[in-house]
Short mmCIF file of C-alpha atoms and ligand atoms in Angstrom, two decimals:
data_model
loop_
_atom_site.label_atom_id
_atom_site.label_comp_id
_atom_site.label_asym_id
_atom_site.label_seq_id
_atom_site.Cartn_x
_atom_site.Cartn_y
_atom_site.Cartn_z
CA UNK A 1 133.90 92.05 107.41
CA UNK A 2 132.27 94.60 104.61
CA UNK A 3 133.83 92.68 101.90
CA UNK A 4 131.21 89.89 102.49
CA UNK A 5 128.63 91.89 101.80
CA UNK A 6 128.71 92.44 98.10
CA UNK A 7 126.40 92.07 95.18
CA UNK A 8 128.09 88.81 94.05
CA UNK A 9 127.70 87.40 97.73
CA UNK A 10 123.85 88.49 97.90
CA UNK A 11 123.09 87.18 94.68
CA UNK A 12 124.91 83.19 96.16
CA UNK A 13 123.14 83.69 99.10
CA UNK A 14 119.64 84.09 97.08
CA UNK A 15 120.13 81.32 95.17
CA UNK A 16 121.39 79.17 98.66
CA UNK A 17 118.41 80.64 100.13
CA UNK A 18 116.05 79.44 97.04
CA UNK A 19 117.71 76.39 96.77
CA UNK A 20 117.21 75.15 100.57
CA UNK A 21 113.60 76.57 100.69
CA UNK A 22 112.51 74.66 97.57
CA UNK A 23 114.48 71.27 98.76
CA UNK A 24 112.83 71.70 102.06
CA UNK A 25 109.66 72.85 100.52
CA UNK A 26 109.30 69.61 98.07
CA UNK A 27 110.99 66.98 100.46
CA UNK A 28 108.31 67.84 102.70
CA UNK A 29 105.45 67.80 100.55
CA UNK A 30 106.77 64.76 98.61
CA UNK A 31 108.26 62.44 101.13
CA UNK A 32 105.37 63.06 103.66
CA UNK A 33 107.52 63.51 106.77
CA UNK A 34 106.20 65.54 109.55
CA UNK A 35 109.29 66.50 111.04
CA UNK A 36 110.14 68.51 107.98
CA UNK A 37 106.94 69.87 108.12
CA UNK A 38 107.00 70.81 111.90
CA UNK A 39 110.54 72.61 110.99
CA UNK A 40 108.61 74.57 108.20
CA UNK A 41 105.85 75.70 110.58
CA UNK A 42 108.77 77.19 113.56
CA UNK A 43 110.64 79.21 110.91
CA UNK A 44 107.49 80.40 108.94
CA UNK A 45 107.99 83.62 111.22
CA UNK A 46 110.77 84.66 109.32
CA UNK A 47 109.47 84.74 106.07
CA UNK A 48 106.48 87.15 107.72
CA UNK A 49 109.36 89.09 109.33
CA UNK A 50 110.91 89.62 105.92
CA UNK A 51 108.13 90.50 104.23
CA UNK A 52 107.04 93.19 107.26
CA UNK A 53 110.54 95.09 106.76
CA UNK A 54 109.80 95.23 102.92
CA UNK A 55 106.25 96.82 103.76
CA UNK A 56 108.60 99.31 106.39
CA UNK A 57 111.25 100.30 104.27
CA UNK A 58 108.99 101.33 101.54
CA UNK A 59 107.37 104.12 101.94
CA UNK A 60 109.89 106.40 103.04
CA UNK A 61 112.38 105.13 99.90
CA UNK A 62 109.38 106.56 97.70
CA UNK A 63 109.04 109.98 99.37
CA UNK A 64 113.07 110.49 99.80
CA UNK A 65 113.93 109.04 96.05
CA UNK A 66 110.90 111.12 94.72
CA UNK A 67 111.67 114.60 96.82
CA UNK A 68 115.37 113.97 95.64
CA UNK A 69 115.66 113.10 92.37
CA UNK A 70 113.01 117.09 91.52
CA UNK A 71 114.69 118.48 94.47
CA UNK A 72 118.35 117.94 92.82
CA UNK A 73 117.02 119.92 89.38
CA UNK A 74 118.51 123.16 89.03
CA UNK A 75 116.40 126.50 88.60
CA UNK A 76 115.88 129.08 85.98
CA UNK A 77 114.20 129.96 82.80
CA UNK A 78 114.03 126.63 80.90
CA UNK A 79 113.45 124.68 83.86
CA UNK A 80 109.68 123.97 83.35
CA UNK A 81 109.65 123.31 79.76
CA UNK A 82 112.60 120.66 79.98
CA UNK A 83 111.14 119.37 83.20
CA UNK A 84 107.28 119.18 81.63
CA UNK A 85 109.22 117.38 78.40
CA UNK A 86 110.89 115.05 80.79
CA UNK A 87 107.85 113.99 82.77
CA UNK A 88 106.08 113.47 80.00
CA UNK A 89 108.42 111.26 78.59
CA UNK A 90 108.54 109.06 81.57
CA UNK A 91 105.15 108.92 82.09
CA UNK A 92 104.43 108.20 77.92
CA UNK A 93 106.64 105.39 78.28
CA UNK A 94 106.13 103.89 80.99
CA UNK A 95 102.40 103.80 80.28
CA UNK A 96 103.30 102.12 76.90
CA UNK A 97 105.31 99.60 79.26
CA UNK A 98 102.48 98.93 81.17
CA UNK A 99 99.94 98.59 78.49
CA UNK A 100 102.40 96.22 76.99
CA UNK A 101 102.57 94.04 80.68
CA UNK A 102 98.76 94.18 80.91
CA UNK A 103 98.25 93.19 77.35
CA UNK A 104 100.91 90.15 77.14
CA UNK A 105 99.86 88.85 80.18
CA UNK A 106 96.10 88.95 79.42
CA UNK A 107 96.82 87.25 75.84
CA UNK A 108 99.44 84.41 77.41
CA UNK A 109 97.51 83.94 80.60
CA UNK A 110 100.59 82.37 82.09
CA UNK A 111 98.63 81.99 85.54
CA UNK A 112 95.54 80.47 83.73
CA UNK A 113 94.41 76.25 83.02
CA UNK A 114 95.00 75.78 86.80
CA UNK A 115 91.61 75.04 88.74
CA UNK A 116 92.09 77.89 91.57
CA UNK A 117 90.15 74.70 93.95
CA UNK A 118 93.29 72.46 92.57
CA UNK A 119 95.78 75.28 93.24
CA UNK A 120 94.44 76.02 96.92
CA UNK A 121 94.68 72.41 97.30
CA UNK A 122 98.17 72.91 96.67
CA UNK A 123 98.73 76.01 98.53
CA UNK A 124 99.40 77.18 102.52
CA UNK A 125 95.96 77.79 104.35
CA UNK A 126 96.85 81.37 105.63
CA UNK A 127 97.37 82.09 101.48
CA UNK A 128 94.25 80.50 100.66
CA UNK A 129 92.24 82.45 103.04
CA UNK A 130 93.48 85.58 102.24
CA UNK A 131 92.49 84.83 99.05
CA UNK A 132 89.37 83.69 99.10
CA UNK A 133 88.99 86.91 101.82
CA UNK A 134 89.52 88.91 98.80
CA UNK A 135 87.28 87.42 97.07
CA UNK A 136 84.26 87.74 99.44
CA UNK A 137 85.65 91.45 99.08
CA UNK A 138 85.35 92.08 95.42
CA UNK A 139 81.90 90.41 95.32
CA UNK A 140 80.53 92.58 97.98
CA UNK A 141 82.00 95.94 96.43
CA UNK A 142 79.70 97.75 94.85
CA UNK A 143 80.49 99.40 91.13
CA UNK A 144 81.20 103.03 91.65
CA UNK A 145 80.16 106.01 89.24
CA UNK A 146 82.44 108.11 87.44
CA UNK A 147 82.12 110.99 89.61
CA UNK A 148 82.40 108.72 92.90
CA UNK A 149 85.77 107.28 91.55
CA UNK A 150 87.16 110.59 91.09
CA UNK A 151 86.43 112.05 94.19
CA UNK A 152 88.00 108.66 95.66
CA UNK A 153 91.10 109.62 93.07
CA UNK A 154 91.39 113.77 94.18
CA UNK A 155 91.79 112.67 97.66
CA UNK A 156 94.19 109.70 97.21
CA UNK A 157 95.93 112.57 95.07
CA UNK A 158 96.39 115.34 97.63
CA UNK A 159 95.66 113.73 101.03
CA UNK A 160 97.85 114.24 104.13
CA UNK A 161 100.85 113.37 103.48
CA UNK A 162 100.95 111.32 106.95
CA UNK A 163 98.04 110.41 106.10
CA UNK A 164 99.04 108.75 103.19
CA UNK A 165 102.30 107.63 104.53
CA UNK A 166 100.68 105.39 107.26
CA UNK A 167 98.22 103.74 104.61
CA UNK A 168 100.76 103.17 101.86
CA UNK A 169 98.79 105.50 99.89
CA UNK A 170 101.39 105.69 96.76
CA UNK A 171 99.66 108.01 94.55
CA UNK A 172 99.33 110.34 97.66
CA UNK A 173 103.11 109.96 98.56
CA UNK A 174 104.32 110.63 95.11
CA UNK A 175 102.15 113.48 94.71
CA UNK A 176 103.29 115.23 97.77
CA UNK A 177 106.92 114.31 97.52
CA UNK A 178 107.15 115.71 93.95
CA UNK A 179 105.43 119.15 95.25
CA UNK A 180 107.66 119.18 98.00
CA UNK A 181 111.12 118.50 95.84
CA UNK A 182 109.30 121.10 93.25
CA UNK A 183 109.27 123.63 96.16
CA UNK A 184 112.98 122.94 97.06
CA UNK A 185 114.17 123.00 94.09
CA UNK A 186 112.06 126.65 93.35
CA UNK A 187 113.98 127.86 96.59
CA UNK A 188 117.22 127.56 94.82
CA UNK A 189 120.10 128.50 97.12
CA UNK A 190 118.03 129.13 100.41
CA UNK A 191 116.34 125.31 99.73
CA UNK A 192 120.36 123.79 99.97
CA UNK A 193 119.53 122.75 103.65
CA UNK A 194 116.44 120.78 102.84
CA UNK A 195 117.83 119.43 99.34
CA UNK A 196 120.83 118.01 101.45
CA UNK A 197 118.55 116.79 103.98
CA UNK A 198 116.87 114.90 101.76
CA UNK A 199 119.81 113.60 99.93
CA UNK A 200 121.14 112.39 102.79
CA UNK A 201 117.88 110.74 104.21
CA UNK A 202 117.41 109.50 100.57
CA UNK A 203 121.47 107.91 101.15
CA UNK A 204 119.96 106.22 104.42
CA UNK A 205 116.88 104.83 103.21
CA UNK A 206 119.26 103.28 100.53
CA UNK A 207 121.40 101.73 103.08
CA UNK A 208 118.83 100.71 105.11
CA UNK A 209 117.19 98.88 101.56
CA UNK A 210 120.97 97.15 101.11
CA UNK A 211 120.86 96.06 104.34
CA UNK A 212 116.94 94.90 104.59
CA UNK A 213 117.85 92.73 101.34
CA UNK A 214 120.49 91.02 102.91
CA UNK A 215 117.59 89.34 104.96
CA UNK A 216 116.08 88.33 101.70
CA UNK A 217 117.94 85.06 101.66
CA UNK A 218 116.45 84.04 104.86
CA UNK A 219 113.32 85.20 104.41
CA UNK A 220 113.30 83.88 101.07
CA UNK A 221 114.26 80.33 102.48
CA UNK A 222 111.00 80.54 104.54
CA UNK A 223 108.49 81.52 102.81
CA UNK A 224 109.64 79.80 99.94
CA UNK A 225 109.66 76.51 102.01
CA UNK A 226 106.70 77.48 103.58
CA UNK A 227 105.34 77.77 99.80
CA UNK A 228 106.43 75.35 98.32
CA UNK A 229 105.62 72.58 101.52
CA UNK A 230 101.95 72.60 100.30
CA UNK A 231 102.52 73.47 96.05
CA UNK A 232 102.02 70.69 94.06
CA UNK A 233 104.33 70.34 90.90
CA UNK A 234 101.72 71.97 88.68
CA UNK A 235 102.76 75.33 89.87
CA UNK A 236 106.33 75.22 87.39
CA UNK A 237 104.99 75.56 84.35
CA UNK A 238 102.96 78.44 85.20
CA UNK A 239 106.46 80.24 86.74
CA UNK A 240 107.77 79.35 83.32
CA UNK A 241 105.43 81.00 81.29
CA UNK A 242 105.62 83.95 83.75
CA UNK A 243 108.89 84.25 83.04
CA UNK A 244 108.88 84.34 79.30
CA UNK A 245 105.47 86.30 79.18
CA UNK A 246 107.35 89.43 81.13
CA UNK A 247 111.08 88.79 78.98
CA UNK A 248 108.51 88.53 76.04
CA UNK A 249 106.65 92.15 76.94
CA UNK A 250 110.08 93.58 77.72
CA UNK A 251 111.42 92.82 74.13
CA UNK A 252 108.30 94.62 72.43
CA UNK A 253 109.35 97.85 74.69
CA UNK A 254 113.18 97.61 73.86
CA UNK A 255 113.04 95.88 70.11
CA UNK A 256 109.86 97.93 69.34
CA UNK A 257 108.59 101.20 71.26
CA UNK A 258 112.37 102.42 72.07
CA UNK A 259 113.39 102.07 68.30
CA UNK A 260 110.16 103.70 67.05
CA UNK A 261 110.94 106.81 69.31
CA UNK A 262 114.98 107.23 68.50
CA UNK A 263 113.89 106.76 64.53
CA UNK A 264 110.59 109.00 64.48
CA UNK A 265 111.20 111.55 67.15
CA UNK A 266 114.49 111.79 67.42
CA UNK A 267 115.76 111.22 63.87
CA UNK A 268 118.75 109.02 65.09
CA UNK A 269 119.78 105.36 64.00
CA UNK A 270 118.38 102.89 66.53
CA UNK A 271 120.93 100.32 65.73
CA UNK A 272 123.43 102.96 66.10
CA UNK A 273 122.27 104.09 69.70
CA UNK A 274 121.95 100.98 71.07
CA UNK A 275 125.63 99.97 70.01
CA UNK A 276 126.89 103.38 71.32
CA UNK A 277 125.52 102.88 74.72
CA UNK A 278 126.04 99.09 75.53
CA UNK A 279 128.61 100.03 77.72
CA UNK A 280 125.57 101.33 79.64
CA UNK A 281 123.42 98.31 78.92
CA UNK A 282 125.54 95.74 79.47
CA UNK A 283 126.09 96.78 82.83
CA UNK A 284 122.44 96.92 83.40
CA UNK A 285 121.95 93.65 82.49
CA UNK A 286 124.87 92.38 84.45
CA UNK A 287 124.14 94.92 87.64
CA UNK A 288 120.58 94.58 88.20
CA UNK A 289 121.01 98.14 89.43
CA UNK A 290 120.29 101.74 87.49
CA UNK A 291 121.58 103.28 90.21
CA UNK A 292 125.00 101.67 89.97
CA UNK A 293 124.41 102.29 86.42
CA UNK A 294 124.19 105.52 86.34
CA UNK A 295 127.53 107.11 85.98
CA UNK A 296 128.10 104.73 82.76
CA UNK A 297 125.03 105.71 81.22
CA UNK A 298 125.57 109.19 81.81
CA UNK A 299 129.32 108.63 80.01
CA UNK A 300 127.87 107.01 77.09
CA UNK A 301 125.00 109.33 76.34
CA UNK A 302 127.00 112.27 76.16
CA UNK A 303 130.28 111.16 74.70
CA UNK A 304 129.04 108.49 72.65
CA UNK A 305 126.10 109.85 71.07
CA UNK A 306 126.50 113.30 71.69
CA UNK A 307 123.58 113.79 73.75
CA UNK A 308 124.30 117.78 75.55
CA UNK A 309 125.09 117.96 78.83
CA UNK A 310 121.58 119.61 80.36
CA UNK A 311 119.70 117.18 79.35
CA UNK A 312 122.04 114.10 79.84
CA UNK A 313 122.05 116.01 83.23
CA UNK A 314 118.00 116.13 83.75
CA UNK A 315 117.19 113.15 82.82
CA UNK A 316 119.40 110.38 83.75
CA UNK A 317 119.74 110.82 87.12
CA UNK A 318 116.01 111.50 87.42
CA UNK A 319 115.86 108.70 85.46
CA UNK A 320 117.86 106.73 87.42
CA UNK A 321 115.30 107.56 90.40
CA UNK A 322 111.97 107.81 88.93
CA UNK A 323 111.74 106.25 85.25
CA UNK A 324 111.57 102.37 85.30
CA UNK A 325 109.87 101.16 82.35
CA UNK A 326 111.14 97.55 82.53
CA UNK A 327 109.85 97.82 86.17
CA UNK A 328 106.78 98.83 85.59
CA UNK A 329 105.98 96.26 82.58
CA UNK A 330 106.75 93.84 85.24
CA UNK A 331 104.94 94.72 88.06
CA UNK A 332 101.60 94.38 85.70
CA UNK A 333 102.96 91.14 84.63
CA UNK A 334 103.33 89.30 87.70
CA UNK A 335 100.40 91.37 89.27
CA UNK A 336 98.05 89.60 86.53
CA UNK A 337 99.81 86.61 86.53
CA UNK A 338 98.91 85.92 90.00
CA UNK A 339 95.90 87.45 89.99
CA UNK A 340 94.92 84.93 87.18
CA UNK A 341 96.89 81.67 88.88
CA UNK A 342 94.88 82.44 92.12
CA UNK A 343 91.15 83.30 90.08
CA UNK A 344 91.25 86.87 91.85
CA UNK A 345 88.95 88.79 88.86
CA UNK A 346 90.77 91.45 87.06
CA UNK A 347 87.91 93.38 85.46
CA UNK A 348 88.65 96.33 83.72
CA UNK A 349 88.00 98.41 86.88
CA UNK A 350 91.07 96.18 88.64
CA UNK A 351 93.37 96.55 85.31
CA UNK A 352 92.78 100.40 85.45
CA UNK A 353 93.98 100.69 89.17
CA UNK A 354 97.08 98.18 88.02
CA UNK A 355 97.65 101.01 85.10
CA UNK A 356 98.35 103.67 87.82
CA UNK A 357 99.71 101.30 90.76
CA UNK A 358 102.06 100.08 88.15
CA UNK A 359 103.28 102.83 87.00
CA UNK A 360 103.10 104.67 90.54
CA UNK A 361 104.82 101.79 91.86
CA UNK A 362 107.71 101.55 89.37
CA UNK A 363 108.58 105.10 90.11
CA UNK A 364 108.71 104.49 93.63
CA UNK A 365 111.49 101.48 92.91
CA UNK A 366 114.83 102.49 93.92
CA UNK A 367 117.74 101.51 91.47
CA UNK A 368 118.88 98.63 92.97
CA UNK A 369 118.92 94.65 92.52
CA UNK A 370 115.14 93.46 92.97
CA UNK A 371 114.18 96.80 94.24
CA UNK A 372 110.45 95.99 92.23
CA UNK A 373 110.49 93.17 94.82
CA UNK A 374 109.57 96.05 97.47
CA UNK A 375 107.36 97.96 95.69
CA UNK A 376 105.68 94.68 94.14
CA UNK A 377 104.06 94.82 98.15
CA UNK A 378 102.10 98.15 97.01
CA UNK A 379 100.61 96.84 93.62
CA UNK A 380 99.36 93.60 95.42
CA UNK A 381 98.30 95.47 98.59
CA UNK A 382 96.02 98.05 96.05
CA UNK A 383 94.95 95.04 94.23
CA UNK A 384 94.53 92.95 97.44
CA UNK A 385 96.75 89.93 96.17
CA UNK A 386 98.46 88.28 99.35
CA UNK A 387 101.68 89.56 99.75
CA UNK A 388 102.66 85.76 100.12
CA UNK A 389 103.05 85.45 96.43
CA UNK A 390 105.93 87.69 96.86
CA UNK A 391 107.69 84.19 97.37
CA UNK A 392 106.51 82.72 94.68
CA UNK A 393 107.71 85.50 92.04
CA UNK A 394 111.03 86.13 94.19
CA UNK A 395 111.80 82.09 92.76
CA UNK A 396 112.15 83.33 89.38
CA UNK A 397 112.99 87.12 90.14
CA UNK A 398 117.06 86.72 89.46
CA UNK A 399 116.62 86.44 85.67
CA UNK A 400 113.69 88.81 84.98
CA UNK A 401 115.41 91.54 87.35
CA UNK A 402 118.47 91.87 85.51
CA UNK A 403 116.18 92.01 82.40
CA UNK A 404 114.15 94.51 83.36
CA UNK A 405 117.00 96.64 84.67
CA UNK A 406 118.44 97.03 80.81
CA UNK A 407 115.49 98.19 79.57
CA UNK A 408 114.96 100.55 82.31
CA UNK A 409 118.33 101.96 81.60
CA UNK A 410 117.66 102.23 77.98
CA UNK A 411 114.66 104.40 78.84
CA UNK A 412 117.03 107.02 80.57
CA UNK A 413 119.03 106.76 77.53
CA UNK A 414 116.55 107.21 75.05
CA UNK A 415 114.58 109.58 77.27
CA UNK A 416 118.37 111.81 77.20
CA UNK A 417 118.02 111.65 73.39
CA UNK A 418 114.53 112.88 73.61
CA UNK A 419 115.29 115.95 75.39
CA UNK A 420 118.38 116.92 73.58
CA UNK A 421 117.02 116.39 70.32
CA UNK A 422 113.44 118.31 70.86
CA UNK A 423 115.57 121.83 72.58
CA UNK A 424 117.74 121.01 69.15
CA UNK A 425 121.23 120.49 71.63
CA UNK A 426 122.01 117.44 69.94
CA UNK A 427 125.07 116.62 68.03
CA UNK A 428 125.65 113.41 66.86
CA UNK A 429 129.28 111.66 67.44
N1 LIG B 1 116.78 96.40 89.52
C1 LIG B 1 115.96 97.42 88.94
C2 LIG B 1 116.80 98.63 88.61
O1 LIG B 1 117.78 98.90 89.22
C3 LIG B 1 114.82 97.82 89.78
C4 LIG B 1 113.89 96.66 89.91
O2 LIG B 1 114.12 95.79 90.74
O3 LIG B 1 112.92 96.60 89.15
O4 LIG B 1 116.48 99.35 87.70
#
């Protein structure tokens, strides 16, 4: 019975999934028949159901894999120094990711030449509305001061952690979840009951993640059909261009801003790295997963390029966790992209939140095959895109995961470097 459920299988029952949603999804719209339709409208409840277990699952997988991944640090001395290095690193890079989405996606407008009026035309009315609710929204919001957006900011920040945790407030969530790791961690041997606690709620919410994706297929097949019953053709080439706009920002943050970092800060060949952890990277790219990742990576950055143990120690498996710069590149991407395809305004107010959400978001993504899928519902929820366009991106999301997943690995990698080098551990192989 278990040995159905593996990656391979998921991954042919996605595509299955895809495959029937789109046939049903076009035959209906293009052969007119109202039967097809009628079966579209009866299973349209699972697609909703799918997408309400995402929006369950997600917040406790941030405050576990958060909590865990500082909780699992050991204590002493250099603790804080390494630590402040480390989180500075992720958050450096993953801003630089980000930046990169924002910018490609602004500059290729892959969601742009399509009259919104011609694509809501094309689109399901409950998608529409929400839409065009959104809308209404942003033209009725009035521009907030400096100081006002703050205050809104310090109380996101450091609000109650139920609080946050029933309103999907991320920043909130991460915030409190890396306090209350920090503390366990500080607590050293008298914290081992909570740190196992929490890596053993962190082990469920995984499991129950595994087993919430195997509904993807299903879900997928609805609200792709559901989707795709009332898109006209015009919607491919935008996908397309989605596509190669986020592959296209992910190359500038592997070919350029993780080179730039091993050759200036670190002193180290980049050619050199990269060929000494491909083990590593090639079974990003064919995994989808960090997570399943991990062990390799750790292998190769301390055997093959010499990386110390400490920090090979600190920051992959936090890394693993936390520090998804592929993810968050894409998460701006497709956030803009749809934002663009659908004439939702991204002013610079709307790109700044997308900065943090991004970024927030990514960290919150567990290691695992389309795990941005899940956290994709908090950027579009802060941004008010319809979570329906989850289907949309989730047509095109095989590809652009496993893509995504290599470069998050090389951060980890190059983030191991980073460390080692700048506490001078490092000796090169
Ligand atoms: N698959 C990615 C990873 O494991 C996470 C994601 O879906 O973005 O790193």
């Amino acid at each position: 019975m278990s040995s159905f459920f593996t990656q391979r299988n998921l991954t042919i029952a996605m595509f299955i999934g895809i495959g029937l949603g789109v046939a049903l999804g076009f035959g209906a719209q293009w052969a007119q028949i109202p039967a097809l339709f009628r079966i579209i409208d009866s299973i349209s409840f699972l697609g909703e159901l799918f997408l309400a277990l995402l929006q369950m699952v997600v917040v406790p997988l941030v405050l576990f894999s958060v909590t865990t991944g500082v909780a699992n640090l050991h204590g002493g001395r250099e603790v804080g120094r390494k630590l402040g290095k480390t989180v500075a690193y992720f958050f450096g890079t993953s801003f630089v990711a980000v930046l990169i989405g924002i910018f490609v996606t602004n500059l290729a407008g892959p969601g742009r030449g399509l009259d919104p009026e011609v694509l809501y035309a094309q689109l399901p009315e409950d998608v529409v509305e929400a839409a065009q609710a959104r809308q209404d929204q942003v033209a009725l919001a009035a521009p907030q001061t400096l100081n006002e957006f703050l205050e809104v900011q310090i109380n996101n920040l450091f609000m109650n952690p139920f609080r946050s945790l029933a309103e999907m407030n991320l920043v909130g969530v991460v915030m409190f979840s890396l306090l209350l790791g920090f503390m366990i961690m500080l607590l050293g041997e008298a914290g081992k009951p909570a740190r196992d606690l929490f890596n053993a709620l962190n082990k469920v919410m995984m499991k129950m993640v595994s087993i919430v994706i195997w509904f993807a297929p299903v879900g997928i097949f609805a609200l792709s059909a559901n989707l795709l019953s009332s898109i006209g053709p015009d919607i491919i080439a935008p996908l397309l261009k989605y596509v190669l706009t986020v592959a296209f920002g992910l190359g500038i943050q592997f070919l350029v801003v993780f080179p730039l970092i091993i050759f200036f800060i670190c002193r180290y060949n980049p050619l050199r790295f990269v060929y000494r952890v491909k083990d590593a990277l090639l079974l990003a790219l064919a995994s989808a997963s960090s997570a399943a990742t991990l062990p390799v990576t750790l292998r190769a950055v301390e055997e093959e390029v010499g990386v110390d143990k400490d920090s090979a120690n600190l920051v992959v498996p936090m890394g693993a966790t936390v520090n998804m710069n592929g993810t968050a590149l894409y998460e701006a991407v497709a956030a803009i992209f749809v934002a663009q395809l659908i004439g939702i305004p991204m002013d610079l107010g709307t790109q700044f939140i997308l900065f943090f959400t991004a970024t927030l978001a990514a960290i919150g993504t567990a290691g695992i095959p389309q795990g941005g899928l899940v956290t994709m519902v908090i950027v579009f929820t802060a941004l008010g895109i319809p979570l329906e366009f989850i289907a949309l991106l989730i047509v095109v999301d095989r590809p652009v995961d496993h893509l995504r997943t290599m470069v998050n690995v090389c951060g980890d990698a190059v983030g191991s470097l980073f460390l080692s080098t700048s506490e001078k551990k490092f000796i090169a192989k």
